[in-house]
PDB file of C-alpha atoms in Angstrom:
ATOM      1  CA  GLY K   1      10.580 -11.697 139.619  1.00  0.00           C
ATOM      2  CA  ASP K   2       9.561 -10.928 143.174  1.00  0.00           C
ATOM      3  CA  SER K   3      12.187 -11.088 145.893  1.00  0.00           C
ATOM      4  CA  VAL K   4      12.609 -10.276 149.578  1.00  0.00           C
ATOM      5  CA  THR K   5      15.886  -9.463 151.302  1.00  0.00           C
ATOM      6  CA  GLN K   6      16.231  -9.358 155.047  1.00  0.00           C
ATOM      7  CA  MET K   7      19.157  -8.894 157.359  1.00  0.00           C
ATOM      8  CA  GLU K   8      21.096 -11.982 158.205  1.00  0.00           C
ATOM      9  CA  GLY K   9      21.191 -13.228 161.736  1.00  0.00           C
ATOM     10  CA  PRO K  10      21.565 -14.242 164.305  1.00  0.00           C
ATOM     11  CA  VAL K  11      20.581 -11.113 166.140  1.00  0.00           C
ATOM     12  CA  THR K  12      21.399 -11.364 169.835  1.00  0.00           C
ATOM     13  CA  LEU K  13      19.853  -8.883 172.241  1.00  0.00           C
ATOM     14  CA  SER K  14      19.415  -8.491 175.959  1.00  0.00           C
ATOM     15  CA  GLU K  15      15.917  -8.459 177.389  1.00  0.00           C
ATOM     16  CA  GLU K  16      14.187  -5.064 177.069  1.00  0.00           C
ATOM     17  CA  ALA K  17      16.461  -3.960 174.212  1.00  0.00           C
ATOM     18  CA  PHE K  18      15.095  -2.337 171.066  1.00  0.00           C
ATOM     19  CA  LEU K  19      14.722  -4.574 168.022  1.00  0.00           C
ATOM     20  CA  THR K  20      14.952  -3.742 164.332  1.00  0.00           C
ATOM     21  CA  ILE K  21      15.028  -6.360 161.600  1.00  0.00           C
ATOM     22  CA  ASN K  22      15.433  -4.847 158.148  1.00  0.00           C
ATOM     23  CA  CYS K  23      13.440  -6.066 155.166  1.00  0.00           C
ATOM     24  CA  THR K  24      13.421  -4.738 151.606  1.00  0.00           C
ATOM     25  CA  TYR K  25      11.549  -6.113 148.638  1.00  0.00           C
ATOM     26  CA  THR K  26      11.309  -6.107 144.863  1.00  0.00           C
ATOM     27  CA  ALA K  27       7.931  -6.709 143.285  1.00  0.00           C
ATOM     28  CA  THR K  28       5.731  -5.774 140.379  1.00  0.00           C
ATOM     29  CA  GLY K  29       2.570  -3.890 141.196  1.00  0.00           C
ATOM     30  CA  TYR K  30       1.487  -3.323 144.762  1.00  0.00           C
ATOM     31  CA  PRO K  31       2.208  -6.333 146.929  1.00  0.00           C
ATOM     32  CA  SER K  32       0.935  -7.111 150.402  1.00  0.00           C
ATOM     33  CA  LEU K  33       3.693  -7.432 152.988  1.00  0.00           C
ATOM     34  CA  PHE K  34       3.926  -9.784 155.935  1.00  0.00           C
ATOM     35  CA  TRP K  35       6.050 -10.751 158.892  1.00  0.00           C
ATOM     36  CA  TYR K  36       5.874 -14.377 160.036  1.00  0.00           C
ATOM     37  CA  VAL K  37       7.426 -15.872 163.166  1.00  0.00           C
ATOM     38  CA  GLN K  38       8.638 -19.438 163.556  1.00  0.00           C
ATOM     39  CA  TYR K  39       9.272 -20.772 167.054  1.00  0.00           C
ATOM     40  CA  PRO K  40      11.572 -23.798 167.430  1.00  0.00           C
ATOM     41  CA  GLY K  41      10.032 -26.942 165.959  1.00  0.00           C
ATOM     42  CA  GLU K  42       6.869 -25.137 164.929  1.00  0.00           C
ATOM     43  CA  GLY K  43       5.256 -23.892 161.760  1.00  0.00           C
ATOM     44  CA  LEU K  44       4.933 -20.281 160.734  1.00  0.00           C
ATOM     45  CA  GLN K  45       2.542 -17.901 162.424  1.00  0.00           C
ATOM     46  CA  LEU K  46       1.450 -14.634 160.902  1.00  0.00           C
ATOM     47  CA  LEU K  47       2.751 -11.844 163.109  1.00  0.00           C
ATOM     48  CA  LEU K  48       1.506  -8.790 161.230  1.00  0.00           C
ATOM     49  CA  LYS K  49       0.736  -7.538 157.752  1.00  0.00           C
ATOM     50  CA  ALA K  50       0.172  -4.416 155.666  1.00  0.00           C
ATOM     51  CA  THR K  51      -1.664  -4.294 152.368  1.00  0.00           C
ATOM     52  CA  LYS K  52      -0.930  -0.820 151.023  1.00  0.00           C
ATOM     53  CA  ALA K  53       1.609   1.968 151.199  1.00  0.00           C
ATOM     54  CA  ASP K  54       1.959   3.747 154.552  1.00  0.00           C
ATOM     55  CA  ASP K  55      -0.074   1.087 156.352  1.00  0.00           C
ATOM     56  CA  LYS K  56       1.337   0.073 159.714  1.00  0.00           C
ATOM     57  CA  GLY K  57       0.877  -3.496 160.857  1.00  0.00           C
ATOM     58  CA  SER K  58       1.148  -4.206 164.569  1.00  0.00           C
ATOM     59  CA  ASN K  59       0.751  -7.137 166.939  1.00  0.00           C
ATOM     60  CA  LYS K  60       2.166  -8.191 170.333  1.00  0.00           C
ATOM     61  CA  GLY K  61       4.281  -5.038 170.542  1.00  0.00           C
ATOM     62  CA  PHE K  62       5.808  -5.568 167.098  1.00  0.00           C
ATOM     63  CA  GLU K  63       5.162  -3.134 164.285  1.00  0.00           C
ATOM     64  CA  ALA K  64       6.203  -2.527 160.692  1.00  0.00           C
ATOM     65  CA  THR K  65       5.330   0.225 158.219  1.00  0.00           C
ATOM     66  CA  TYR K  66       4.885  -0.331 154.482  1.00  0.00           C
ATOM     67  CA  ARG K  67       7.266   2.156 152.844  1.00  0.00           C
ATOM     68  CA  LYS K  68       6.733   2.193 149.111  1.00  0.00           C
ATOM     69  CA  GLU K  69       9.347   4.888 148.450  1.00  0.00           C
ATOM     70  CA  THR K  70      12.104   2.778 150.002  1.00  0.00           C
ATOM     71  CA  THR K  71      10.481  -0.607 149.244  1.00  0.00           C
ATOM     72  CA  SER K  72      10.947  -1.565 152.879  1.00  0.00           C
ATOM     73  CA  PHE K  73       8.978  -3.203 155.692  1.00  0.00           C
ATOM     74  CA  HIS K  74      11.291  -3.156 158.703  1.00  0.00           C
ATOM     75  CA  LEU K  75      10.161  -4.972 161.856  1.00  0.00           C
ATOM     76  CA  GLU K  76      10.537  -3.157 165.189  1.00  0.00           C
ATOM     77  CA  LYS K  77       9.802  -3.773 168.837  1.00  0.00           C
ATOM     78  CA  GLY K  78      10.563  -1.394 171.636  1.00  0.00           C
ATOM     79  CA  SER K  79      11.380  -3.917 174.347  1.00  0.00           C
ATOM     80  CA  VAL K  80      12.061  -7.557 173.519  1.00  0.00           C
ATOM     81  CA  GLN K  81      11.466 -10.490 175.838  1.00  0.00           C
ATOM     82  CA  VAL K  82      13.143 -13.873 176.079  1.00  0.00           C
ATOM     83  CA  SER K  83       9.937 -15.390 174.702  1.00  0.00           C
ATOM     84  CA  ASP K  84      10.441 -13.429 171.456  1.00  0.00           C
ATOM     85  CA  SER K  85      13.393 -15.669 170.573  1.00  0.00           C
ATOM     86  CA  ALA K  86      12.466 -17.188 167.223  1.00  0.00           C
ATOM     87  CA  VAL K  87      13.113 -16.908 163.494  1.00  0.00           C
ATOM     88  CA  TYR K  88      11.367 -14.019 161.753  1.00  0.00           C
ATOM     89  CA  PHE K  89      10.489 -14.092 158.057  1.00  0.00           C
ATOM     90  CA  CYS K  90       9.535 -11.154 155.888  1.00  0.00           C
ATOM     91  CA  ALA K  91       7.300 -12.063 152.948  1.00  0.00           C
ATOM     92  CA  LEU K  92       5.258 -10.554 150.167  1.00  0.00           C
ATOM     93  CA  SER K  93       2.289 -11.562 148.093  1.00  0.00           C
ATOM     94  CA  SER K  94       1.772  -9.982 144.695  1.00  0.00           C
ATOM     95  CA  ASN K  95      -1.742  -9.134 143.615  1.00  0.00           C
ATOM     96  CA  ASN K  96      -1.402 -11.269 140.516  1.00  0.00           C
ATOM     97  CA  ALA K  97       0.059 -14.328 142.233  1.00  0.00           C
ATOM     98  CA  GLY K  98      -2.942 -15.764 144.005  1.00  0.00           C
ATOM     99  CA  ASN K  99      -1.978 -16.067 147.619  1.00  0.00           C
ATOM    100  CA  MET K 100       1.532 -17.337 146.982  1.00  0.00           C
ATOM    101  CA  LEU K 101       4.150 -15.892 149.280  1.00  0.00           C
ATOM    102  CA  THR K 102       7.730 -14.992 148.487  1.00  0.00           C
ATOM    103  CA  PHE K 103       9.867 -15.227 151.626  1.00  0.00           C
ATOM    104  CA  GLY K 104      13.111 -13.704 152.757  1.00  0.00           C
ATOM    105  CA  GLY K 105      15.791 -15.955 154.174  1.00  0.00           C
ATOM    106  CA  GLY K 106      14.745 -15.450 157.788  1.00  0.00           C
ATOM    107  CA  THR K 107      16.452 -13.770 160.732  1.00  0.00           C
ATOM    108  CA  ARG K 108      17.072 -15.652 163.946  1.00  0.00           C
ATOM    109  CA  LEU K 109      16.546 -13.564 167.079  1.00  0.00           C
ATOM    110  CA  MET K 110      18.028 -14.649 170.370  1.00  0.00           C
ATOM    111  CA  VAL K 111      17.063 -12.705 173.477  1.00  0.00           C
ATOM    112  CA  LYS K 112      19.114 -13.242 176.616  1.00  0.00           C
ATOM    113  CA  PRO K 113      17.822 -12.569 180.125  1.00  0.00           C
TER     114      PRO K 113
ATOM    115  CA  ASN Z   1     -11.824 -25.428 164.157  1.00  0.00           C
ATOM    116  CA  ALA Z   2      -8.635 -27.413 163.954  1.00  0.00           C
ATOM    117  CA  GLY Z   3      -5.702 -25.805 162.233  1.00  0.00           C
ATOM    118  CA  VAL Z   4      -3.873 -27.083 159.187  1.00  0.00           C
ATOM    119  CA  MET Z   5      -2.814 -30.641 159.961  1.00  0.00           C
ATOM    120  CA  GLN Z   6       0.269 -32.176 158.445  1.00  0.00           C
ATOM    121  CA  ASN Z   7       1.477 -35.703 158.921  1.00  0.00           C
ATOM    122  CA  PRO Z   8       3.755 -37.216 159.611  1.00  0.00           C
ATOM    123  CA  ARG Z   9       5.670 -34.583 161.583  1.00  0.00           C
ATOM    124  CA  HIS Z  10       8.921 -36.428 160.981  1.00  0.00           C
ATOM    125  CA  LEU Z  11       9.710 -38.809 158.152  1.00  0.00           C
ATOM    126  CA  VAL Z  12      12.911 -40.738 157.538  1.00  0.00           C
ATOM    127  CA  ARG Z  13      13.489 -42.358 154.168  1.00  0.00           C
ATOM    128  CA  ARG Z  14      16.436 -44.143 152.612  1.00  0.00           C
ATOM    129  CA  ARG Z  15      17.755 -42.916 149.286  1.00  0.00           C
ATOM    130  CA  GLY Z  16      15.615 -44.244 146.462  1.00  0.00           C
ATOM    131  CA  GLN Z  17      12.440 -44.678 148.518  1.00  0.00           C
ATOM    132  CA  GLU Z  18       9.231 -42.720 148.107  1.00  0.00           C
ATOM    133  CA  ALA Z  19       8.015 -40.047 150.530  1.00  0.00           C
ATOM    134  CA  ARG Z  20       4.349 -39.121 150.916  1.00  0.00           C
ATOM    135  CA  LEU Z  21       3.480 -36.006 152.860  1.00  0.00           C
ATOM    136  CA  ARG Z  22      -0.115 -35.248 153.814  1.00  0.00           C
ATOM    137  CA  CYS Z  23      -1.857 -31.975 154.464  1.00  0.00           C
ATOM    138  CA  SER Z  24      -5.419 -31.554 155.702  1.00  0.00           C
ATOM    139  CA  PRO Z  25      -6.452 -27.925 155.269  1.00  0.00           C
ATOM    140  CA  MET Z  26      -8.574 -26.041 157.737  1.00  0.00           C
ATOM    141  CA  LYS Z  27     -12.289 -26.695 157.485  1.00  0.00           C
ATOM    142  CA  GLY Z  28     -13.791 -24.665 154.678  1.00  0.00           C
ATOM    143  CA  HIS Z  29     -10.442 -24.018 152.999  1.00  0.00           C
ATOM    144  CA  SER Z  30     -10.193 -25.141 149.388  1.00  0.00           C
ATOM    145  CA  HIS Z  31      -6.828 -23.571 148.517  1.00  0.00           C
ATOM    146  CA  VAL Z  32      -3.615 -25.354 149.462  1.00  0.00           C
ATOM    147  CA  TYR Z  33      -0.006 -24.251 149.080  1.00  0.00           C
ATOM    148  CA  TRP Z  34       3.161 -26.284 149.604  1.00  0.00           C
ATOM    149  CA  TYR Z  35       6.488 -24.724 150.558  1.00  0.00           C
ATOM    150  CA  ARG Z  36       9.925 -26.206 151.161  1.00  0.00           C
ATOM    151  CA  GLN Z  37      12.397 -24.938 153.726  1.00  0.00           C
ATOM    152  CA  LEU Z  38      15.956 -26.095 153.270  1.00  0.00           C
ATOM    153  CA  PRO Z  39      18.222 -25.975 156.339  1.00  0.00           C
ATOM    154  CA  GLU Z  40      19.028 -22.405 157.377  1.00  0.00           C
ATOM    155  CA  GLU Z  41      17.020 -20.960 154.475  1.00  0.00           C
ATOM    156  CA  GLY Z  42      13.670 -19.312 153.948  1.00  0.00           C
ATOM    157  CA  LEU Z  43      10.612 -21.006 152.552  1.00  0.00           C
ATOM    158  CA  LYS Z  44      10.346 -21.497 148.814  1.00  0.00           C
ATOM    159  CA  PHE Z  45       6.997 -21.860 147.069  1.00  0.00           C
ATOM    160  CA  MET Z  46       6.446 -25.208 145.376  1.00  0.00           C
ATOM    161  CA  VAL Z  47       2.853 -25.617 144.254  1.00  0.00           C
ATOM    162  CA  TYR Z  48      -0.626 -24.115 144.604  1.00  0.00           C
ATOM    163  CA  LEU Z  49      -3.684 -26.361 144.351  1.00  0.00           C
ATOM    164  CA  GLN Z  50      -7.420 -26.095 144.572  1.00  0.00           C
ATOM    165  CA  LYS Z  51      -9.704 -29.097 144.841  1.00  0.00           C
ATOM    166  CA  GLU Z  52      -8.793 -31.466 141.984  1.00  0.00           C
ATOM    167  CA  ASN Z  53      -6.758 -28.795 140.190  1.00  0.00           C
ATOM    168  CA  ILE Z  54      -3.134 -27.706 140.102  1.00  0.00           C
ATOM    169  CA  ILE Z  55      -3.178 -23.939 139.706  1.00  0.00           C
ATOM    170  CA  ASP Z  56       0.532 -23.163 139.767  1.00  0.00           C
ATOM    171  CA  GLU Z  57       3.414 -25.616 139.990  1.00  0.00           C
ATOM    172  CA  SER Z  58       6.164 -23.246 138.956  1.00  0.00           C
ATOM    173  CA  GLY Z  59       8.192 -24.027 142.073  1.00  0.00           C
ATOM    174  CA  MET Z  60       8.099 -27.800 141.738  1.00  0.00           C
ATOM    175  CA  PRO Z  61      11.220 -29.634 140.615  1.00  0.00           C
ATOM    176  CA  LYS Z  62      10.651 -31.046 137.132  1.00  0.00           C
ATOM    177  CA  GLU Z  63      11.247 -34.645 138.103  1.00  0.00           C
ATOM    178  CA  ARG Z  64      10.291 -36.938 141.004  1.00  0.00           C
ATOM    179  CA  PHE Z  65       7.905 -34.436 142.670  1.00  0.00           C
ATOM    180  CA  SER Z  66       4.133 -34.406 142.290  1.00  0.00           C
ATOM    181  CA  ALA Z  67       1.187 -33.025 144.218  1.00  0.00           C
ATOM    182  CA  GLU Z  68      -2.532 -33.606 144.298  1.00  0.00           C
ATOM    183  CA  PHE Z  69      -5.564 -32.327 146.164  1.00  0.00           C
ATOM    184  CA  PRO Z  70      -8.428 -34.749 145.520  1.00  0.00           C
ATOM    185  CA  LYS Z  71     -12.095 -34.013 145.940  1.00  0.00           C
ATOM    186  CA  GLU Z  72     -12.079 -36.008 149.153  1.00  0.00           C
ATOM    187  CA  GLY Z  73      -9.184 -36.333 151.546  1.00  0.00           C
ATOM    188  CA  PRO Z  74      -5.955 -34.496 152.196  1.00  0.00           C
ATOM    189  CA  SER Z  75      -3.526 -32.932 149.796  1.00  0.00           C
ATOM    190  CA  ILE Z  76      -0.540 -35.168 149.083  1.00  0.00           C
ATOM    191  CA  LEU Z  77       2.990 -34.145 148.162  1.00  0.00           C
ATOM    192  CA  ARG Z  78       4.803 -37.128 146.716  1.00  0.00           C
ATOM    193  CA  ILE Z  79       8.537 -37.402 146.226  1.00  0.00           C
ATOM    194  CA  GLN Z  80       9.772 -40.425 144.316  1.00  0.00           C
ATOM    195  CA  GLN Z  81      13.276 -41.873 144.564  1.00  0.00           C
ATOM    196  CA  VAL Z  82      14.338 -39.453 147.272  1.00  0.00           C
ATOM    197  CA  VAL Z  83      17.886 -38.125 147.414  1.00  0.00           C
ATOM    198  CA  ARG Z  84      19.814 -36.513 150.283  1.00  0.00           C
ATOM    199  CA  GLY Z  85      19.129 -33.063 148.849  1.00  0.00           C
ATOM    200  CA  ASP Z  86      15.398 -33.573 149.426  1.00  0.00           C
ATOM    201  CA  SER Z  87      15.982 -33.411 153.185  1.00  0.00           C
ATOM    202  CA  ALA Z  88      14.055 -30.348 154.308  1.00  0.00           C
ATOM    203  CA  ALA Z  89      10.978 -29.161 156.136  1.00  0.00           C
ATOM    204  CA  TYR Z  90       7.871 -29.157 153.963  1.00  0.00           C
ATOM    205  CA  PHE Z  91       5.112 -26.792 154.971  1.00  0.00           C
ATOM    206  CA  CYS Z  92       1.535 -26.700 153.833  1.00  0.00           C
ATOM    207  CA  ALA Z  93      -0.715 -23.649 154.045  1.00  0.00           C
ATOM    208  CA  SER Z  94      -4.409 -23.267 153.324  1.00  0.00           C
ATOM    209  CA  SER Z  95      -6.813 -20.403 152.741  1.00  0.00           C
ATOM    210  CA  PRO Z  96     -10.561 -20.170 152.154  1.00  0.00           C
ATOM    211  CA  THR Z  97     -10.266 -17.980 149.058  1.00  0.00           C
ATOM    212  CA  GLU Z  98      -7.510 -16.924 146.706  1.00  0.00           C
ATOM    213  CA  GLY Z  99      -6.765 -13.540 148.240  1.00  0.00           C
ATOM    214  CA  SER Z 100      -7.256 -14.289 151.915  1.00  0.00           C
ATOM    215  CA  GLU Z 101      -4.728 -15.045 154.636  1.00  0.00           C
ATOM    216  CA  ALA Z 102      -3.040 -18.417 154.485  1.00  0.00           C
ATOM    217  CA  PHE Z 103      -2.609 -20.498 157.628  1.00  0.00           C
ATOM    218  CA  PHE Z 104       0.393 -22.781 157.962  1.00  0.00           C
ATOM    219  CA  GLY Z 105       0.703 -26.276 159.327  1.00  0.00           C
ATOM    220  CA  GLN Z 106       3.532 -27.369 161.595  1.00  0.00           C
ATOM    221  CA  GLY Z 107       5.421 -28.966 158.762  1.00  0.00           C
ATOM    222  CA  THR Z 108       6.860 -32.362 157.927  1.00  0.00           C
ATOM    223  CA  ARG Z 109      10.568 -32.731 158.440  1.00  0.00           C
ATOM    224  CA  LEU Z 110      11.929 -35.164 155.881  1.00  0.00           C
ATOM    225  CA  THR Z 111      15.319 -36.728 156.441  1.00  0.00           C
ATOM    226  CA  VAL Z 112      16.873 -38.837 153.698  1.00  0.00           C
ATOM    227  CA  VAL Z 113      19.578 -41.209 154.902  1.00  0.00           C
TER     228      VAL Z 113
END
């Protein structure tokens, strides 16, 4: 079945540091890939997505590239802010699974001033 | 257009009681998904419903859990005879069509004491 593996946290960075959160997946067919962010006490918000190989999703300074050859969708940001502190979830949706999402375990990011 | 509304936000139940979680999808959305997030874990798919139909319940526990999405009114996730292990955050998502982006509610945090 489908699965998503992402690096365990917490990840602690200083403000303006470079961020990478690794995500790899296993899926049949050609899934769509997503990054969601969850701020404390809140629901999930879609951060960015990519629907086919080599697509790059980007939003709010974050970006991730759909790499079919390495089955990866790593999240990056060049300069993090304290307000980026949250839990980040990588997820996929298979073409034959309606809109159901398979999530990774989440990575908590803590950014210190 | 209001977002996905879930209520209550917090629910405390004693072991053996019933829990009812409500989800009102965004206006115009007829597809509803329920996910469960156990402490320190990612979200796990539970059930996918369209109006008056259960499309996929492969993630639902076999006993005590049920879900409905009636023609009128919110979607309901019902947990009978709750146990401590049911303590989790339950998230609802909705989408207008099967392949389109799903929007998440803020979740209901169930605590079983």
